[in-house]
Coordinates of C-alpha atoms and ligand atoms in Angstrom, one line a residue:
M1 CA -1.2 -0.9 -31.7
L2 CA 1.5 1.4 -33.1
R3 CA 6.1 1.4 -32.2
I4 CA 6.0 5.3 -31.8
A5 CA 9.7 7.1 -32.1
V6 CA 9.3 10.6 -30.1
V7 CA 12.2 12.2 -31.5
G8 CA 13.0 15.3 -29.1
A9 CA 11.2 13.4 -26.5
T10 CA 13.1 15.9 -23.7
G11 CA 12.4 18.8 -25.1
A12 CA 9.2 21.2 -24.4
V13 CA 6.9 19.1 -27.3
G14 CA 8.6 16.0 -27.3
R15 CA 7.8 15.8 -23.3
E16 CA 4.2 16.8 -24.0
C17 CA 4.0 14.1 -26.4
L18 CA 5.1 11.6 -24.0
A19 CA 2.5 12.6 -21.8
L20 CA -0.3 13.0 -24.5
L21 CA 0.7 9.3 -25.6
D22 CA 0.6 8.0 -21.8
G23 CA -2.9 9.7 -21.6
G24 CA -4.0 6.9 -24.6
I25 CA -4.4 9.3 -27.7
V26 CA -3.6 6.5 -29.5
P27 CA -2.6 3.1 -29.0
V28 CA 0.7 2.5 -28.4
E29 CA 2.7 -1.2 -28.5
Q30 CA 6.2 0.9 -27.5
V31 CA 7.4 4.2 -27.4
V32 CA 11.0 5.0 -28.1
P33 CA 12.3 8.7 -27.0
V34 CA 15.3 9.6 -29.1
G35 CA 17.5 12.7 -27.7
S36 CA 20.9 13.8 -28.3
A37 CA 23.8 12.0 -27.1
R38 CA 23.8 14.9 -24.1
S39 CA 20.4 12.7 -22.6
L40 CA 21.5 9.2 -23.3
G41 CA 21.0 7.1 -19.8
R42 CA 17.6 9.4 -19.0
D43 CA 14.9 8.0 -17.2
L44 CA 12.0 10.0 -19.1
G45 CA 9.2 7.3 -18.2
N46 CA 10.6 8.0 -14.3
E47 CA 11.2 11.6 -14.6
L48 CA 8.0 12.6 -16.1
G49 CA 5.9 9.8 -14.1
L50 CA 4.5 7.8 -17.3
S51 CA 3.2 4.2 -17.6
L52 CA 3.9 3.8 -21.0
P53 CA 5.8 1.1 -22.2
M54 CA 8.9 2.9 -23.2
A55 CA 12.3 1.5 -24.8
E56 CA 15.6 3.0 -23.5
L57 CA 16.3 6.9 -25.2
V58 CA 18.6 6.4 -28.4
T59 CA 20.2 9.0 -30.7
L60 CA 19.1 9.5 -34.0
D61 CA 22.1 7.3 -35.4
D62 CA 21.6 4.7 -33.1
L63 CA 17.1 4.7 -34.0
D64 CA 16.2 1.4 -36.1
P65 CA 13.2 2.0 -38.5
A66 CA 12.5 -1.8 -38.6
G67 CA 9.4 -2.3 -37.2
L68 CA 8.7 1.3 -36.2
D69 CA 5.1 2.4 -37.4
V70 CA 5.7 6.3 -36.8
A71 CA 8.3 9.2 -35.3
V72 CA 7.2 12.3 -34.7
F73 CA 9.8 14.8 -35.0
S74 CA 10.3 17.5 -32.4
A75 CA 14.1 18.2 -32.6
G76 CA 14.2 21.6 -34.8
A77 CA 14.7 22.3 -38.7
E78 CA 18.0 21.0 -39.3
I79 CA 17.5 18.1 -37.5
S80 CA 14.4 16.9 -39.8
A81 CA 16.0 18.2 -42.7
R82 CA 18.9 15.9 -42.0
E83 CA 17.1 12.6 -40.9
A84 CA 13.2 12.8 -41.2
E85 CA 13.8 11.5 -45.0
R86 CA 15.9 8.5 -44.0
L87 CA 13.0 7.0 -41.6
A88 CA 10.2 8.1 -44.4
S89 CA 12.1 6.2 -46.8
A90 CA 12.3 3.0 -44.6
G91 CA 8.5 3.1 -44.7
V92 CA 8.2 5.1 -41.2
L93 CA 5.6 7.7 -41.3
V94 CA 7.3 10.6 -39.8
V95 CA 5.2 13.9 -38.5
D96 CA 7.2 16.9 -38.3
N97 CA 6.8 19.5 -36.3
S98 CA 9.5 21.8 -38.0
S99 CA 9.6 24.4 -40.7
A100 CA 11.5 21.7 -42.9
F101 CA 8.9 20.1 -45.5
R102 CA 5.7 22.5 -44.7
M103 CA 5.9 24.2 -48.1
R104 CA 7.1 21.2 -50.1
P105 CA 4.3 20.8 -52.6
D106 CA 4.1 17.0 -52.2
V107 CA 3.9 16.7 -48.7
P108 CA 0.4 17.5 -46.8
L109 CA 0.4 20.4 -44.3
V110 CA -2.2 19.3 -41.8
V111 CA -4.5 20.7 -39.4
P112 CA -7.0 17.6 -39.1
Q113 CA -9.8 19.7 -37.8
V114 CA -9.6 21.9 -40.7
N115 CA -8.1 19.5 -43.8
P116 CA -8.3 16.3 -42.9
G117 CA -9.3 15.9 -47.0
A118 CA -5.2 15.9 -47.2
L119 CA -4.6 12.8 -45.2
D120 CA -7.6 10.7 -47.0
D121 CA -4.4 8.7 -48.6
R122 CA -1.4 7.7 -47.0
P123 CA 1.3 10.8 -48.4
G124 CA 4.0 8.8 -51.0
P125 CA 6.7 11.1 -49.4
N126 CA 5.8 9.1 -46.1
L127 CA 6.2 12.2 -44.8
V128 CA 3.4 14.9 -43.2
A129 CA 4.1 18.5 -41.8
N130 CA 2.7 19.9 -38.6
P131 CA 2.0 24.0 -39.3
N132 CA 3.5 26.1 -36.8
C133 CA 1.6 26.5 -33.9
S134 CA 0.5 30.2 -34.2
T135 CA -1.0 28.8 -37.7
I136 CA -2.7 26.0 -36.7
Q137 CA -5.0 28.4 -33.6
L138 CA -5.3 31.0 -36.4
V139 CA -6.8 28.6 -39.1
R140 CA -8.7 26.5 -36.1
A141 CA -10.9 29.7 -35.8
L142 CA -10.7 31.0 -39.5
K143 CA -12.2 28.3 -41.0
P144 CA -15.6 28.5 -39.7
L145 CA -15.7 32.3 -40.7
H146 CA -14.9 30.8 -44.1
E147 CA -17.3 29.2 -44.3
L148 CA -19.8 31.6 -43.4
A149 CA -19.2 34.3 -45.2
G150 CA -15.9 33.8 -47.6
L151 CA -12.2 35.0 -46.3
E152 CA -11.1 37.9 -48.1
D153 CA -8.3 39.5 -45.7
V154 CA -6.7 38.5 -42.4
V155 CA -4.5 40.8 -40.4
V156 CA -3.1 38.8 -37.3
A157 CA -0.9 40.6 -34.4
T158 CA 0.2 37.2 -32.0
Y159 CA 1.3 37.1 -28.7
Q160 CA 3.8 34.3 -28.4
A161 CA 4.5 32.7 -25.1
A162 CA 8.2 31.7 -24.0
S163 CA 7.4 28.1 -24.3
G164 CA 7.5 28.5 -27.8
G165 CA 11.3 29.1 -27.6
G166 CA 11.5 25.4 -25.8
V167 CA 12.9 24.4 -22.7
R168 CA 15.9 27.2 -22.9
G169 CA 12.7 29.7 -23.5
L170 CA 11.3 28.4 -20.3
R171 CA 14.3 28.7 -18.4
E172 CA 15.2 32.1 -19.8
L173 CA 12.0 33.7 -18.9
A174 CA 12.2 32.1 -15.0
E175 CA 15.5 33.4 -14.6
G176 CA 15.3 36.7 -16.1
S177 CA 12.0 37.6 -14.1
R178 CA 13.7 36.5 -10.9
A179 CA 16.9 38.7 -11.3
I180 CA 14.3 41.7 -12.2
L181 CA 12.3 40.9 -8.7
D182 CA 15.6 41.1 -7.0
D183 CA 16.5 43.8 -8.8
P184 CA 14.0 46.0 -10.7
R185 CA 16.8 48.0 -12.7
A186 CA 18.6 44.7 -14.1
Q187 CA 18.5 45.3 -17.8
G188 CA 19.5 41.4 -19.0
T189 CA 21.4 41.5 -22.0
P190 CA 20.3 40.8 -25.7
G191 CA 21.1 37.2 -27.1
G192 CA 19.6 34.2 -25.6
R193 CA 16.8 32.5 -26.6
F194 CA 14.7 35.7 -27.9
G195 CA 17.6 37.7 -29.1
Q196 CA 16.4 40.2 -26.3
P197 CA 15.6 39.8 -22.6
L198 CA 12.0 38.8 -22.4
S199 CA 10.9 39.4 -18.6
F200 CA 8.7 42.2 -18.2
N201 CA 9.3 43.0 -21.9
L202 CA 7.7 42.5 -25.1
V203 CA 9.9 41.5 -28.3
P204 CA 8.2 42.0 -31.4
E205 CA 10.6 40.5 -33.9
I206 CA 10.6 36.3 -34.0
G207 CA 13.2 35.3 -36.2
L208 CA 15.6 36.9 -38.3
Q209 CA 13.6 39.6 -40.6
D210 CA 13.9 38.9 -44.3
D211 CA 14.8 42.4 -46.9
T212 CA 11.3 43.3 -46.6
G213 CA 11.1 43.5 -43.1
L214 CA 9.1 40.6 -42.4
T215 CA 10.0 38.1 -39.7
H216 CA 10.7 34.4 -40.4
E217 CA 7.5 34.0 -37.9
E218 CA 5.8 36.3 -39.9
R219 CA 6.4 34.5 -43.1
K220 CA 5.1 31.5 -41.5
L221 CA 1.5 32.9 -40.9
V222 CA 1.2 34.3 -44.2
R223 CA 2.3 31.4 -46.2
E224 CA 0.6 28.5 -44.2
P225 CA -2.7 29.4 -44.2
R226 CA -2.9 29.4 -47.8
K227 CA -1.7 25.9 -48.2
I228 CA -4.1 24.8 -45.4
L229 CA -7.2 26.5 -46.1
G230 CA -6.8 26.0 -49.8
L231 CA -6.7 29.5 -50.8
P232 CA -3.6 30.4 -52.4
D233 CA -5.1 34.5 -52.7
L234 CA -5.6 34.9 -49.2
R235 CA -3.8 38.2 -47.9
V236 CA -2.7 38.3 -44.6
S237 CA -1.0 40.3 -42.9
A238 CA 1.1 39.4 -39.5
T239 CA 3.4 40.8 -36.5
A240 CA 4.2 38.3 -34.3
V241 CA 5.2 39.1 -30.9
R242 CA 7.2 37.4 -28.1
V243 CA 5.3 38.3 -24.3
P244 CA 6.5 37.1 -21.2
V245 CA 4.1 34.4 -20.7
F246 CA 5.2 30.9 -19.9
D247 CA 2.7 29.3 -21.9
C248 CA -0.1 29.3 -24.7
H249 CA -0.2 31.8 -27.2
S250 CA -2.7 34.8 -27.8
E251 CA -3.8 36.5 -31.2
A252 CA -5.8 39.4 -32.1
V253 CA -7.1 38.3 -35.6
H254 CA -9.1 41.2 -37.9
V255 CA -10.9 39.4 -40.8
R256 CA -12.7 40.6 -43.8
L257 CA -15.3 38.9 -45.4
R258 CA -16.8 38.5 -49.0
E259 CA -20.3 38.6 -47.2
P260 CA -22.0 40.6 -44.5
V261 CA -22.4 39.0 -41.3
T262 CA -23.3 40.1 -37.2
T263 CA -21.7 39.3 -34.0
E264 CA -24.4 36.4 -33.5
S265 CA -23.7 35.0 -36.4
V266 CA -20.1 35.0 -36.3
E267 CA -20.5 33.4 -32.6
A268 CA -22.9 30.9 -33.6
A269 CA -20.5 29.9 -36.8
L270 CA -17.6 29.9 -34.1
A271 CA -19.9 27.4 -31.0
A272 CA -21.1 25.3 -33.3
T273 CA -17.3 24.0 -34.5
P274 CA -16.2 21.0 -32.6
G275 CA -12.8 21.3 -30.4
L276 CA -13.3 25.5 -30.2
R277 CA -14.7 27.3 -27.4
A278 CA -16.6 30.5 -28.2
Y279 CA -16.9 33.3 -25.6
G280 CA -20.3 34.9 -26.0
R281 CA -20.3 38.6 -25.3
S282 CA -23.2 37.9 -22.2
Q283 CA -20.0 35.7 -20.8
S284 CA -17.7 37.3 -18.0
P285 CA -15.1 37.5 -18.9
S286 CA -15.8 37.4 -22.5
Y287 CA -12.8 36.5 -23.6
P288 CA -9.6 33.9 -22.8
M289 CA -6.3 34.1 -21.6
P290 CA -3.7 32.1 -21.4
R291 CA -3.1 31.1 -17.8
T292 CA -6.8 29.9 -17.6
V293 CA -6.5 28.4 -20.7
F294 CA -3.4 26.4 -19.5
A295 CA -4.9 25.1 -16.3
R296 CA -6.6 22.4 -17.2
P297 CA -6.1 19.5 -19.3
E298 CA -9.7 19.8 -21.4
D299 CA -8.7 23.3 -21.9
R300 CA -5.3 23.0 -23.6
A301 CA -7.0 21.0 -25.9
L302 CA -8.8 23.5 -27.2
V303 CA -8.7 26.6 -29.0
H304 CA -10.4 29.4 -27.2
V305 CA -11.8 32.4 -28.8
G306 CA -13.6 35.7 -27.4
R307 CA -13.9 39.6 -27.8
I308 CA -15.9 38.5 -30.5
R309 CA -17.4 41.3 -32.7
V310 CA -18.5 43.1 -36.0
E311 CA -17.3 46.3 -36.8
P312 CA -19.8 48.9 -36.0
E313 CA -19.0 50.9 -39.4
D314 CA -18.5 47.5 -41.7
D315 CA -20.2 44.5 -41.3
R316 CA -18.2 42.6 -43.4
A317 CA -15.2 43.2 -41.0
A318 CA -15.1 41.0 -37.6
A319 CA -12.4 41.1 -34.9
L320 CA -11.6 38.1 -32.4
W321 CA -9.2 37.1 -29.6
V322 CA -7.9 33.8 -29.9
V323 CA -5.7 31.8 -27.5
A324 CA -4.4 28.2 -27.5
D325 CA -1.9 26.0 -25.8
N326 CA 1.0 25.7 -28.4
L327 CA 2.5 23.0 -26.9
W328 CA -0.6 21.0 -27.6
V329 CA -2.9 22.6 -29.9
G330 CA 0.1 24.1 -31.6
A331 CA 2.3 20.8 -31.8
A332 CA 2.2 17.9 -29.7
L333 CA -1.7 17.5 -30.1
N334 CA -1.4 18.4 -33.2
A335 CA 1.0 15.9 -34.6
L336 CA -1.0 12.8 -32.6
Q337 CA -4.0 13.9 -34.3
I338 CA -2.8 13.5 -37.7
V339 CA -1.5 10.0 -36.8
E340 CA -5.2 9.5 -35.4
L341 CA -6.3 10.1 -38.4
G342 CA -4.1 7.8 -40.5
L343 CA -5.5 5.0 -38.0
K344 CA -9.4 5.9 -38.5
N345 CA -8.3 6.3 -42.2
G346 CA -7.2 2.8 -42.5
W347 CA -3.9 3.2 -44.0
L348 CA -1.8 3.1 -40.3
G349 CA -1.3 0.4 -38.0
Ligands
LIG401 N1 7.9 25.2 -28.5 C1 6.9 25.2 -29.6 O1 5.5 25.7 -28.7 C2 6.4 24.7 -30.9 C3 5.3 24.4 -31.3 C4 5.4 23.8 -32.7 C5 6.6 23.2 -33.2 N2 7.6 23.5 -32.7 C6 9.1 22.8 -33.0 O2 9.2 21.1 -32.5 C7 10.6 21.6 -32.2 C8 11.0 21.1 -30.7 O3 10.7 22.6 -30.3 P1 11.1 22.7 -28.4 O4 10.3 24.1 -28.4 O5 10.3 21.3 -27.7 O6 12.5 22.7 -28.4 P2 13.3 21.9 -27.5 O7 12.9 22.4 -25.5 O8 14.4 22.7 -27.5 O9 13.9 20.6 -27.5 C9 14.9 20.6 -28.5 C10 14.7 19.0 -28.3 O10 15.6 18.6 -29.9 C11 16.7 17.5 -29.3 N3 17.7 17.7 -29.8 C12 18.5 18.5 -30.3 N4 19.6 17.7 -31.0 C13 19.6 16.3 -31.2 C14 20.0 15.6 -31.7 N5 20.7 15.9 -32.2 N6 19.3 14.6 -32.4 C15 18.3 14.2 -31.2 N7 17.9 15.1 -30.5 C16 18.2 16.2 -30.4 C17 16.8 17.5 -28.0 O11 17.0 16.7 -27.0 P3 18.5 16.9 -25.7 O12 17.9 17.1 -24.9 O13 18.8 15.5 -25.8 O14 19.3 17.7 -26.8 C18 15.4 18.4 -27.3 O15 14.8 17.2 -27.0 C19 11.3 23.0 -33.2 O16 11.3 22.3 -34.6 C20 10.4 23.6 -33.2 O17 9.9 24.9 -33.7 C21 7.7 24.2 -31.3

């Protein structure tokens, strides 16, 4: 039985962590919700209808590491960079959802279905990094293709939901959409969570651009798969786009492989992969969509892959359409599956 602190418990990811813990994903003795001073006094158990054994919400300053087994951080990179190591050095296993530690060589970057071996032993610094939400669903779809025919080149375009921008992103999409339905000529104003008005719009810039023109989100999609898949030379080209969808990220993925494949062999490799649902060409529809994936908990827990095809003129080029819930597969569920792996490997709990 674990005592787990959920840091950022009131946020989009933190609330899903609490819901998954309430569903019994790992055995819990007590959950300690942690938020900013703004949230002191909130009763999240009651608000979210949870029956978990929960302590009162505390701030990070008042979070005592004594007796804590795990802290799942989902409060942004700045807070992780400032606070996570204090807990880790006091013996708490920190699973961090932010980008603060992902590329640190001594910190494992883990997707349990892809590189579980990275957690055979307890990580020395007591830190495990959860990859970026778009990276997780990408590498889960790429791994079976790599095992089938060897990955050479990946081109990905993302269609990322507003929930990737947290509680504020979801609110802005709802409010902006209502304003446009009331007045179709309303333009909204630049700024806000997405830099530009998102409602009825597409925003092809997630995070700041560097001097090569790559955005922060795109840089994560280029670098993180190399570390997770253990392929330091993998070429990845990414365009990340925010779309006016509330939940679930989608990705159009094109891969170039070392060996020839057929549509049937790619479909079979994906269909045989645990945790992944493949949509064959004979199915109708032959593709997943964000709203249908989000509708059922059993689907929110999977990576969905459709539009599976091999280019007619190049039997080493395959294309996929990948959809997953960024809050579960891309964040809370992956983090708690990391905890589950620590328990299974006997070095936690
Ligand atoms: N959303 C996604 O799809 C997704 C996916 C993967 C990773 N992530 C990462 O997960 C993290 C959280 O994202 P989110 O979307 O859940 O954001 P969010 O909805 O904006 O939630 C942010 C959370 O951080 C808490 N927080 C802010 N300042 C704090 C402080 N000083 N001390 C303690 N808690 C504080 C907030 O608490 P209060 O409400 O009390 O202010 C809130 O619970 C980010 O690092 C993000 O990059 C998000």
